[in-house]
Short mmCIF file of C-alpha atoms in Angstrom, two decimals:
data_model
loop_
_atom_site.label_atom_id
_atom_site.label_comp_id
_atom_site.label_asym_id
_atom_site.label_seq_id
_atom_site.Cartn_x
_atom_site.Cartn_y
_atom_site.Cartn_z
CA MET Q 14 79.33 122.27 102.85
CA VAL Q 15 80.43 124.32 105.84
CA HIS Q 16 77.62 126.30 107.40
CA SER Q 17 78.33 129.97 106.74
CA MET Q 18 75.11 131.49 108.09
CA THR Q 19 74.52 132.60 111.65
CA GLN Q 20 75.48 129.72 113.90
CA PRO Q 21 72.71 128.06 115.94
CA THR Q 22 72.55 128.71 119.65
CA TRP Q 23 74.36 126.04 121.63
CA VAL Q 24 72.19 123.69 123.59
CA THR Q 25 73.38 123.41 127.15
CA SER Q 26 75.77 120.62 128.03
CA LYS Q 27 73.16 119.30 130.41
CA ASP Q 28 70.54 119.03 127.65
CA GLU Q 29 72.86 117.40 125.13
CA SER Q 30 74.30 115.09 127.78
CA ARG Q 31 70.76 113.96 128.55
CA GLU Q 32 70.09 113.34 124.86
CA LEU Q 33 73.33 111.40 124.60
CA MET Q 34 72.41 109.24 127.58
CA ALA Q 35 69.02 108.52 125.99
CA VAL Q 36 70.87 106.69 123.21
CA TRP Q 37 73.06 104.67 125.60
CA PRO Q 38 70.64 101.75 126.22
CA ASP Q 39 70.46 101.19 122.45
CA ILE Q 40 74.27 101.24 122.27
CA VAL Q 41 74.50 98.54 124.95
CA ARG Q 42 71.84 96.46 123.19
CA ASP Q 43 73.56 96.75 119.81
CA LEU Q 44 76.96 95.86 121.23
CA THR Q 45 75.73 92.85 123.18
CA GLU Q 46 73.79 91.59 120.15
CA VAL Q 47 76.87 91.88 117.96
CA CYS Q 48 78.80 89.69 120.41
CA GLN Q 49 76.16 87.01 120.95
CA HIS Q 50 77.51 83.59 120.08
CA SER Q 51 75.75 80.36 120.97
CA ASP Q 52 79.02 78.71 121.94
CA ILE Q 53 80.08 81.53 124.32
CA PRO Q 54 77.44 81.43 127.08
CA ASN Q 55 76.77 84.53 129.21
CA ILE Q 56 79.23 86.72 127.29
CA SER Q 57 76.54 89.30 126.48
CA LYS Q 58 75.73 89.81 130.16
CA TRP Q 59 79.41 90.27 130.93
CA ILE Q 60 79.88 92.80 128.13
CA ALA Q 61 76.87 94.77 129.37
CA LYS Q 62 78.34 94.81 132.87
CA VAL Q 63 81.75 96.00 131.65
CA LEU Q 64 80.13 98.70 129.53
CA GLN Q 65 77.82 100.01 132.25
CA TYR Q 66 80.62 100.28 134.79
CA ASN Q 67 83.26 101.88 132.61
CA VAL Q 68 81.68 103.99 129.87
CA PRO Q 69 78.72 106.26 130.70
CA GLY Q 70 79.76 107.67 134.09
CA GLY Q 71 82.15 110.41 132.95
CA LYS Q 72 81.58 113.97 131.81
CA LYS Q 73 81.43 112.78 128.18
CA THR Q 74 83.51 115.80 127.16
CA ARG Q 75 84.82 114.17 123.99
CA GLY Q 76 81.48 112.84 122.82
CA LEU Q 77 79.74 116.14 123.45
CA ALA Q 78 82.48 118.04 121.58
CA LEU Q 79 81.81 115.82 118.55
CA VAL Q 80 78.07 116.54 118.60
CA TYR Q 81 78.62 120.29 119.05
CA ALA Q 82 81.19 120.42 116.26
CA TYR Q 83 78.93 118.58 113.81
CA LYS Q 84 76.00 120.90 114.52
CA MET Q 85 78.16 123.91 113.77
CA LEU Q 86 79.77 122.46 110.66
CA VAL Q 87 76.63 121.58 108.71
CA SER Q 88 73.70 123.61 107.44
CA SER Q 89 70.43 123.52 109.37
CA ASP Q 90 68.73 121.24 106.83
CA GLN Q 91 71.26 118.50 107.68
CA ILE Q 92 70.45 118.61 111.39
CA THR Q 93 67.78 115.95 111.09
CA GLU Q 94 66.72 113.44 113.72
CA GLU Q 95 68.37 110.64 111.75
CA ASN Q 96 71.68 112.48 111.31
CA ILE Q 97 71.87 113.60 114.92
CA ARG Q 98 71.17 110.08 116.15
CA ALA Q 99 74.03 108.81 113.97
CA ILE Q 100 76.30 111.52 115.38
CA ARG Q 101 75.38 110.54 118.93
CA ILE Q 102 76.25 106.93 118.15
CA LEU Q 103 79.59 108.16 116.84
CA ALA Q 104 80.01 110.19 120.03
CA TRP Q 105 79.63 106.95 121.99
CA CYS Q 106 82.34 105.41 119.80
CA VAL Q 107 84.67 108.17 121.02
CA GLU Q 108 83.59 107.54 124.62
CA LEU Q 109 84.19 103.79 124.20
CA LEU Q 110 87.71 104.49 122.97
CA HIS Q 111 88.23 106.80 125.95
CA ALA Q 112 87.08 104.01 128.31
CA PHE Q 113 89.58 101.63 126.71
CA PHE Q 114 92.42 104.08 127.28
CA ILE Q 115 91.61 104.90 130.90
CA MET Q 116 91.03 101.27 131.91
CA ILE Q 117 94.55 100.43 130.71
CA ASP Q 118 96.01 103.64 132.12
CA ASP Q 119 94.56 102.96 135.58
CA ILE Q 120 96.26 99.55 135.67
CA GLN Q 121 99.61 100.94 134.52
CA ASP Q 122 99.46 103.85 136.97
CA ARG Q 123 98.08 101.71 139.81
CA SER Q 124 95.29 104.25 140.26
CA GLN Q 125 92.68 103.62 142.93
CA PHE Q 126 89.58 105.54 141.90
CA ARG Q 127 88.04 106.73 138.67
CA ARG Q 128 84.76 108.69 138.49
CA ASN Q 129 84.17 108.27 142.23
CA GLN Q 130 84.31 104.48 142.12
CA PRO Q 131 87.10 101.89 142.29
CA CYS Q 132 88.99 101.45 139.03
CA TRP Q 133 87.72 98.44 137.08
CA TYR Q 134 90.79 96.32 137.79
CA LEU Q 135 90.11 96.78 141.52
CA HIS Q 136 86.37 96.17 141.26
CA ASN Q 137 85.59 92.79 142.86
CA ASP Q 138 89.33 91.98 142.72
CA MET Q 139 89.22 91.90 138.93
CA GLY Q 140 92.98 92.25 138.65
CA LEU Q 141 94.74 91.88 135.32
CA ALA Q 142 91.65 90.28 133.75
CA ALA Q 143 90.61 93.92 133.29
CA ILE Q 144 93.15 94.16 130.45
CA ASN Q 145 91.05 91.80 128.35
CA ASP Q 146 87.90 93.77 129.16
CA SER Q 147 89.54 96.98 127.97
CA LEU Q 148 90.61 95.34 124.72
CA MET Q 149 87.08 94.03 124.32
CA ILE Q 150 85.69 97.55 124.59
CA GLU Q 151 88.08 98.80 121.92
CA SER Q 152 87.16 95.94 119.58
CA ILE Q 153 83.40 96.23 119.94
CA MET Q 154 83.68 99.97 119.35
CA TYR Q 155 84.76 99.16 115.79
CA GLN Q 156 81.79 96.80 115.49
CA LEU Q 157 79.48 99.66 116.41
CA LEU Q 158 81.24 101.95 113.96
CA ARG Q 159 80.85 99.40 111.17
CA LYS Q 160 77.19 98.73 111.94
CA SER Q 161 76.28 102.42 111.94
CA PHE Q 162 78.55 103.90 109.24
CA SER Q 163 79.77 101.20 106.85
CA GLY Q 164 77.38 102.36 104.14
CA LYS Q 165 78.43 106.01 104.31
CA ASN Q 166 81.08 107.77 102.23
CA CYS Q 167 82.96 108.85 105.34
CA TYR Q 168 83.35 105.31 106.74
CA VAL Q 169 86.95 104.67 105.64
CA ASP Q 170 88.01 108.13 106.86
CA LEU Q 171 86.40 107.42 110.23
CA VAL Q 172 88.06 104.04 110.67
CA GLU Q 173 91.46 105.39 109.64
CA THR Q 174 91.08 108.36 111.99
CA PHE Q 175 90.24 106.14 114.95
CA GLN Q 176 93.11 103.77 114.14
CA ASP Q 177 95.65 106.56 113.59
CA ILE Q 178 94.78 108.37 116.81
CA THR Q 179 94.71 105.14 118.81
CA LEU Q 180 98.27 104.46 117.68
CA LYS Q 181 99.37 108.00 118.53
CA THR Q 182 97.82 107.70 122.00
CA ILE Q 183 99.55 104.38 122.65
CA LEU Q 184 102.87 105.90 121.55
CA GLY Q 185 102.26 108.78 123.97
CA GLN Q 186 101.52 106.32 126.76
CA SER Q 187 104.77 104.52 125.98
CA LEU Q 188 106.73 107.77 126.20
CA ASP Q 189 104.98 108.56 129.49
CA LEU Q 190 105.88 105.16 130.95
CA GLN Q 191 109.48 105.48 129.80
CA SER Q 192 109.68 108.86 131.53
CA THR Q 193 108.66 107.30 134.84
CA ASN Q 194 111.32 104.61 134.31
CA PHE Q 195 108.51 102.04 134.39
CA GLY Q 196 107.64 102.66 138.01
CA LYS Q 197 111.23 102.86 139.27
CA MET Q 198 112.95 106.06 140.36
CA PRO Q 199 112.56 108.52 137.45
CA ASN Q 200 115.51 110.22 135.80
CA LEU Q 201 114.74 113.89 136.35
CA ASN Q 202 117.24 114.87 133.66
CA LEU Q 203 114.68 113.61 131.14
CA PHE Q 204 111.96 115.93 132.46
CA THR Q 205 112.26 118.74 129.93
CA MET Q 206 109.46 120.88 128.53
CA ASP Q 207 110.09 119.46 125.06
CA ARG Q 208 109.59 115.91 126.33
CA TYR Q 209 106.53 117.00 128.30
CA ASN Q 210 105.02 118.59 125.19
CA SER Q 211 105.51 115.37 123.21
CA ILE Q 212 103.85 113.28 125.92
CA VAL Q 213 100.91 115.69 126.09
CA ASN Q 214 100.38 115.83 122.33
CA TYR Q 215 100.42 112.09 121.83
CA LYS Q 216 98.92 110.77 125.06
CA SER Q 217 96.13 113.30 125.49
CA SER Q 218 95.64 115.99 122.85
CA TYR Q 219 95.02 113.77 119.82
CA TYR Q 220 92.22 111.65 121.22
CA THR Q 221 90.72 114.27 123.52
CA PHE Q 222 90.49 117.15 121.05
CA ILE Q 223 91.61 116.26 117.54
CA LEU Q 224 89.61 113.01 117.36
CA PRO Q 225 86.10 114.38 118.04
CA VAL Q 226 86.47 117.48 115.87
CA THR Q 227 88.18 115.63 113.00
CA VAL Q 228 85.52 112.93 113.05
CA ALA Q 229 82.79 115.59 112.93
CA MET Q 230 84.54 117.22 109.97
CA HIS Q 231 84.64 113.91 108.08
CA VAL Q 232 80.94 113.26 108.66
CA ALA Q 233 80.18 116.83 107.58
CA GLY Q 234 81.89 116.08 104.26
CA ILE Q 235 84.86 118.42 104.63
CA LYS Q 236 87.74 117.60 102.28
CA ASP Q 237 89.90 120.75 102.46
CA GLN Q 238 93.19 119.60 104.05
CA GLU Q 239 94.07 123.14 105.10
CA MET Q 240 90.96 123.18 107.28
CA PHE Q 241 92.10 119.98 108.96
CA ARG Q 242 95.57 121.46 109.44
CA GLN Q 243 94.26 124.64 111.06
CA ALA Q 244 91.93 122.65 113.31
CA LYS Q 245 94.81 120.37 114.38
CA THR Q 246 97.05 123.34 115.23
CA ILE Q 247 94.56 125.00 117.55
CA LEU Q 248 93.38 121.71 119.06
CA LEU Q 249 96.94 120.70 119.97
CA GLU Q 250 97.26 124.02 121.82
CA MET Q 251 94.01 123.28 123.64
CA GLY Q 252 95.26 119.80 124.47
CA HIS Q 253 98.35 121.28 126.12
CA PHE Q 254 96.13 123.65 128.13
CA PHE Q 255 93.91 120.73 129.16
CA GLN Q 256 96.79 118.54 130.30
CA VAL Q 257 98.47 121.30 132.32
CA GLN Q 258 95.12 121.73 134.08
CA ASP Q 259 94.96 117.97 134.68
CA ASP Q 260 98.46 118.00 136.17
CA TYR Q 261 97.52 120.87 138.46
CA LEU Q 262 94.26 119.21 139.54
CA ASP Q 263 96.07 115.93 140.25
CA CYS Q 264 98.08 117.80 142.88
CA TYR Q 265 95.71 120.50 144.08
CA GLY Q 266 92.23 119.36 143.01
CA LYS Q 267 89.58 118.10 145.42
CA PRO Q 268 88.97 114.33 145.03
CA GLU Q 269 85.25 114.78 145.71
CA ILE Q 270 85.12 117.02 142.61
CA THR Q 271 87.72 115.39 140.35
CA GLY Q 272 86.44 111.87 141.14
CA LYS Q 273 89.94 110.46 141.63
CA ILE Q 274 92.89 110.64 143.99
CA GLY Q 275 95.97 112.26 142.50
CA SER Q 276 99.08 110.09 142.22
CA ASP Q 277 101.40 111.84 139.76
CA ILE Q 278 104.05 112.55 142.41
CA GLU Q 279 104.07 108.97 143.72
CA GLU Q 280 104.18 107.59 140.18
CA GLY Q 281 107.04 109.87 139.16
CA LYS Q 282 105.10 111.38 136.25
CA CYS Q 283 106.59 113.96 133.91
CA THR Q 284 104.07 116.72 134.67
CA TRP Q 285 103.97 120.45 134.05
CA LEU Q 286 104.45 121.07 137.77
CA VAL Q 287 107.67 119.08 138.13
CA VAL Q 288 109.08 120.36 134.82
CA VAL Q 289 108.52 123.97 135.86
CA ALA Q 290 109.84 123.20 139.35
CA LEU Q 291 113.05 121.77 137.87
CA GLN Q 292 113.50 124.99 135.90
CA ARG Q 293 113.37 127.04 139.12
CA VAL Q 294 114.97 124.96 141.87
CA THR Q 295 118.19 125.67 143.69
CA PRO Q 296 120.68 122.77 143.94
CA GLU Q 297 119.40 122.08 147.45
CA GLN Q 298 115.78 122.03 146.30
CA ARG Q 299 116.63 119.75 143.39
CA LYS Q 300 118.09 117.31 145.88
CA ILE Q 301 114.69 117.18 147.60
CA LEU Q 302 113.06 116.23 144.30
CA GLU Q 303 115.70 113.61 143.58
CA GLU Q 304 115.15 112.03 146.99
CA CYS Q 305 111.35 112.28 147.16
CA TYR Q 306 109.84 112.36 143.66
CA GLY Q 307 108.46 109.06 142.38
CA ILE Q 308 108.22 107.38 145.80
CA SER Q 309 104.91 106.23 147.27
CA ASP Q 310 105.49 107.59 150.75
CA PRO Q 311 103.09 110.20 152.21
CA GLU Q 312 105.91 112.15 153.87
CA LYS Q 313 107.94 112.35 150.66
CA VAL Q 314 104.84 113.40 148.72
CA ARG Q 315 104.25 116.11 151.32
CA CYS Q 316 107.84 117.33 150.85
CA VAL Q 317 107.36 117.60 147.09
CA LYS Q 318 104.08 119.52 147.50
CA GLN Q 319 105.75 121.83 150.01
CA LEU Q 320 108.52 122.47 147.51
CA TYR Q 321 105.90 123.31 144.86
CA ASN Q 322 104.37 125.79 147.30
CA ASP Q 323 107.77 127.30 148.13
CA LEU Q 324 108.41 127.82 144.42
CA GLY Q 325 105.05 129.56 143.98
CA LEU Q 326 103.72 127.08 141.43
CA MET Q 327 100.08 127.77 142.30
CA ASN Q 328 100.53 131.41 141.31
CA MET Q 329 102.49 130.41 138.22
CA TYR Q 330 99.68 128.12 137.20
CA SER Q 331 97.09 130.89 137.65
CA MET Q 332 99.13 133.17 135.40
CA TYR Q 333 99.62 130.38 132.88
CA GLU Q 334 95.89 129.69 132.74
CA GLU Q 335 94.97 133.34 132.14
CA GLU Q 336 97.70 133.91 129.56
CA THR Q 337 96.94 130.70 127.70
CA TYR Q 338 93.20 131.35 127.68
CA ASN Q 339 93.75 134.79 126.18
CA LEU Q 340 96.28 133.46 123.65
CA LEU Q 341 93.94 130.68 122.54
CA ASN Q 342 91.13 133.20 122.09
CA THR Q 343 93.40 135.24 119.83
CA HIS Q 344 94.51 132.22 117.80
CA ILE Q 345 90.91 131.11 117.30
CA GLN Q 346 89.92 134.54 116.02
CA GLN Q 347 92.84 134.43 113.56
CA MET Q 348 91.68 131.18 111.93
CA SER Q 349 90.94 131.96 108.32
CA ARG Q 350 89.88 128.81 106.48
CA GLY Q 351 86.12 128.87 107.00
CA LEU Q 352 85.88 126.75 110.13
CA PRO Q 353 83.32 128.20 112.55
CA HIS Q 354 85.20 129.84 115.40
CA GLY Q 355 82.34 128.89 117.70
CA ILE Q 356 83.45 125.24 117.77
CA PHE Q 357 86.76 126.12 119.34
CA LEU Q 358 85.44 128.93 121.53
CA LYS Q 359 82.89 126.54 123.02
CA ILE Q 360 85.55 123.98 123.87
CA LEU Q 361 87.75 126.71 125.35
CA GLU Q 362 84.85 127.97 127.45
CA LYS Q 363 84.45 124.47 128.91
CA LEU Q 364 88.15 124.32 129.80
CA TYR Q 365 88.48 127.73 131.42
CA HIS Q 366 88.71 127.47 135.23
CA ARG Q 367 87.55 123.85 135.21
CA GLU Q 368 87.79 121.95 138.50
CA SER Q 369 87.50 118.37 137.26
#
């Protein structure tokens, strides 16, 4: 039953993040116990090490969104200590899936830093062995999900949601890699806004926004498919907003705040910045992009950034952010199917003017 009374006051992100972290030691214990086998010595210690390095250090945006959404979807009598603990475990399932994605993504993009530390594949010269560790994290996430939810009515819906969105994210990653021509010189003719939108939806929006809210809806017992459809529509719009911000921060963000060094230009990524630039360039300016974009050379990267500045992309981004924020606010207010607007307004508030 969707909560139709006055919505509870949001706890601060700091408070809920602290509560989420309080559950983390139990998550590590449960996951290492699940994987204990007498004929695989020391595997539990290794799993604990992989988990501690790769999972809890982020902002936990996705996990927190799940907890917030659940609290707003159910009536106050369902917000019990037992239920909230289960939801926090589920939030860690989302964070484990996120860790799996970014560990693989860092290898494919040859990234250097993540969350102010070397990417896992670079940690102690781990190399491609990190691929197996990422797959291990994905697999044990399902073990945690089964241990905590297999007896609940929503279990099949949860498993199918995680599987479906994992596939969509992998398809999005494939489209992204094809756009970069697999690390070779990209074909800028492919860099259209339609292609960019598809990459964003599949690679980022589904698992960052649709996954946590949809999972919360399943646990809350929602069955109305129109409610899921409306949620998906607005969350895809938010995902686009989020990824445009990410593209901007990759180029203009401060590494000490973002926790990573931007590399989209060197990697030849199909980003909002280059797509908009291609819509505005003169033939001479396009030649600069064709000669410099997708090459790991500091001088060529500087030329691309200078071109972005000449085209006024920083100002265009500022206008985009304000217009999109206002448009999303309007769309949220127009939702009519009984979903609490506060879920989406809270997420939007977290996105507005973010710096990391």
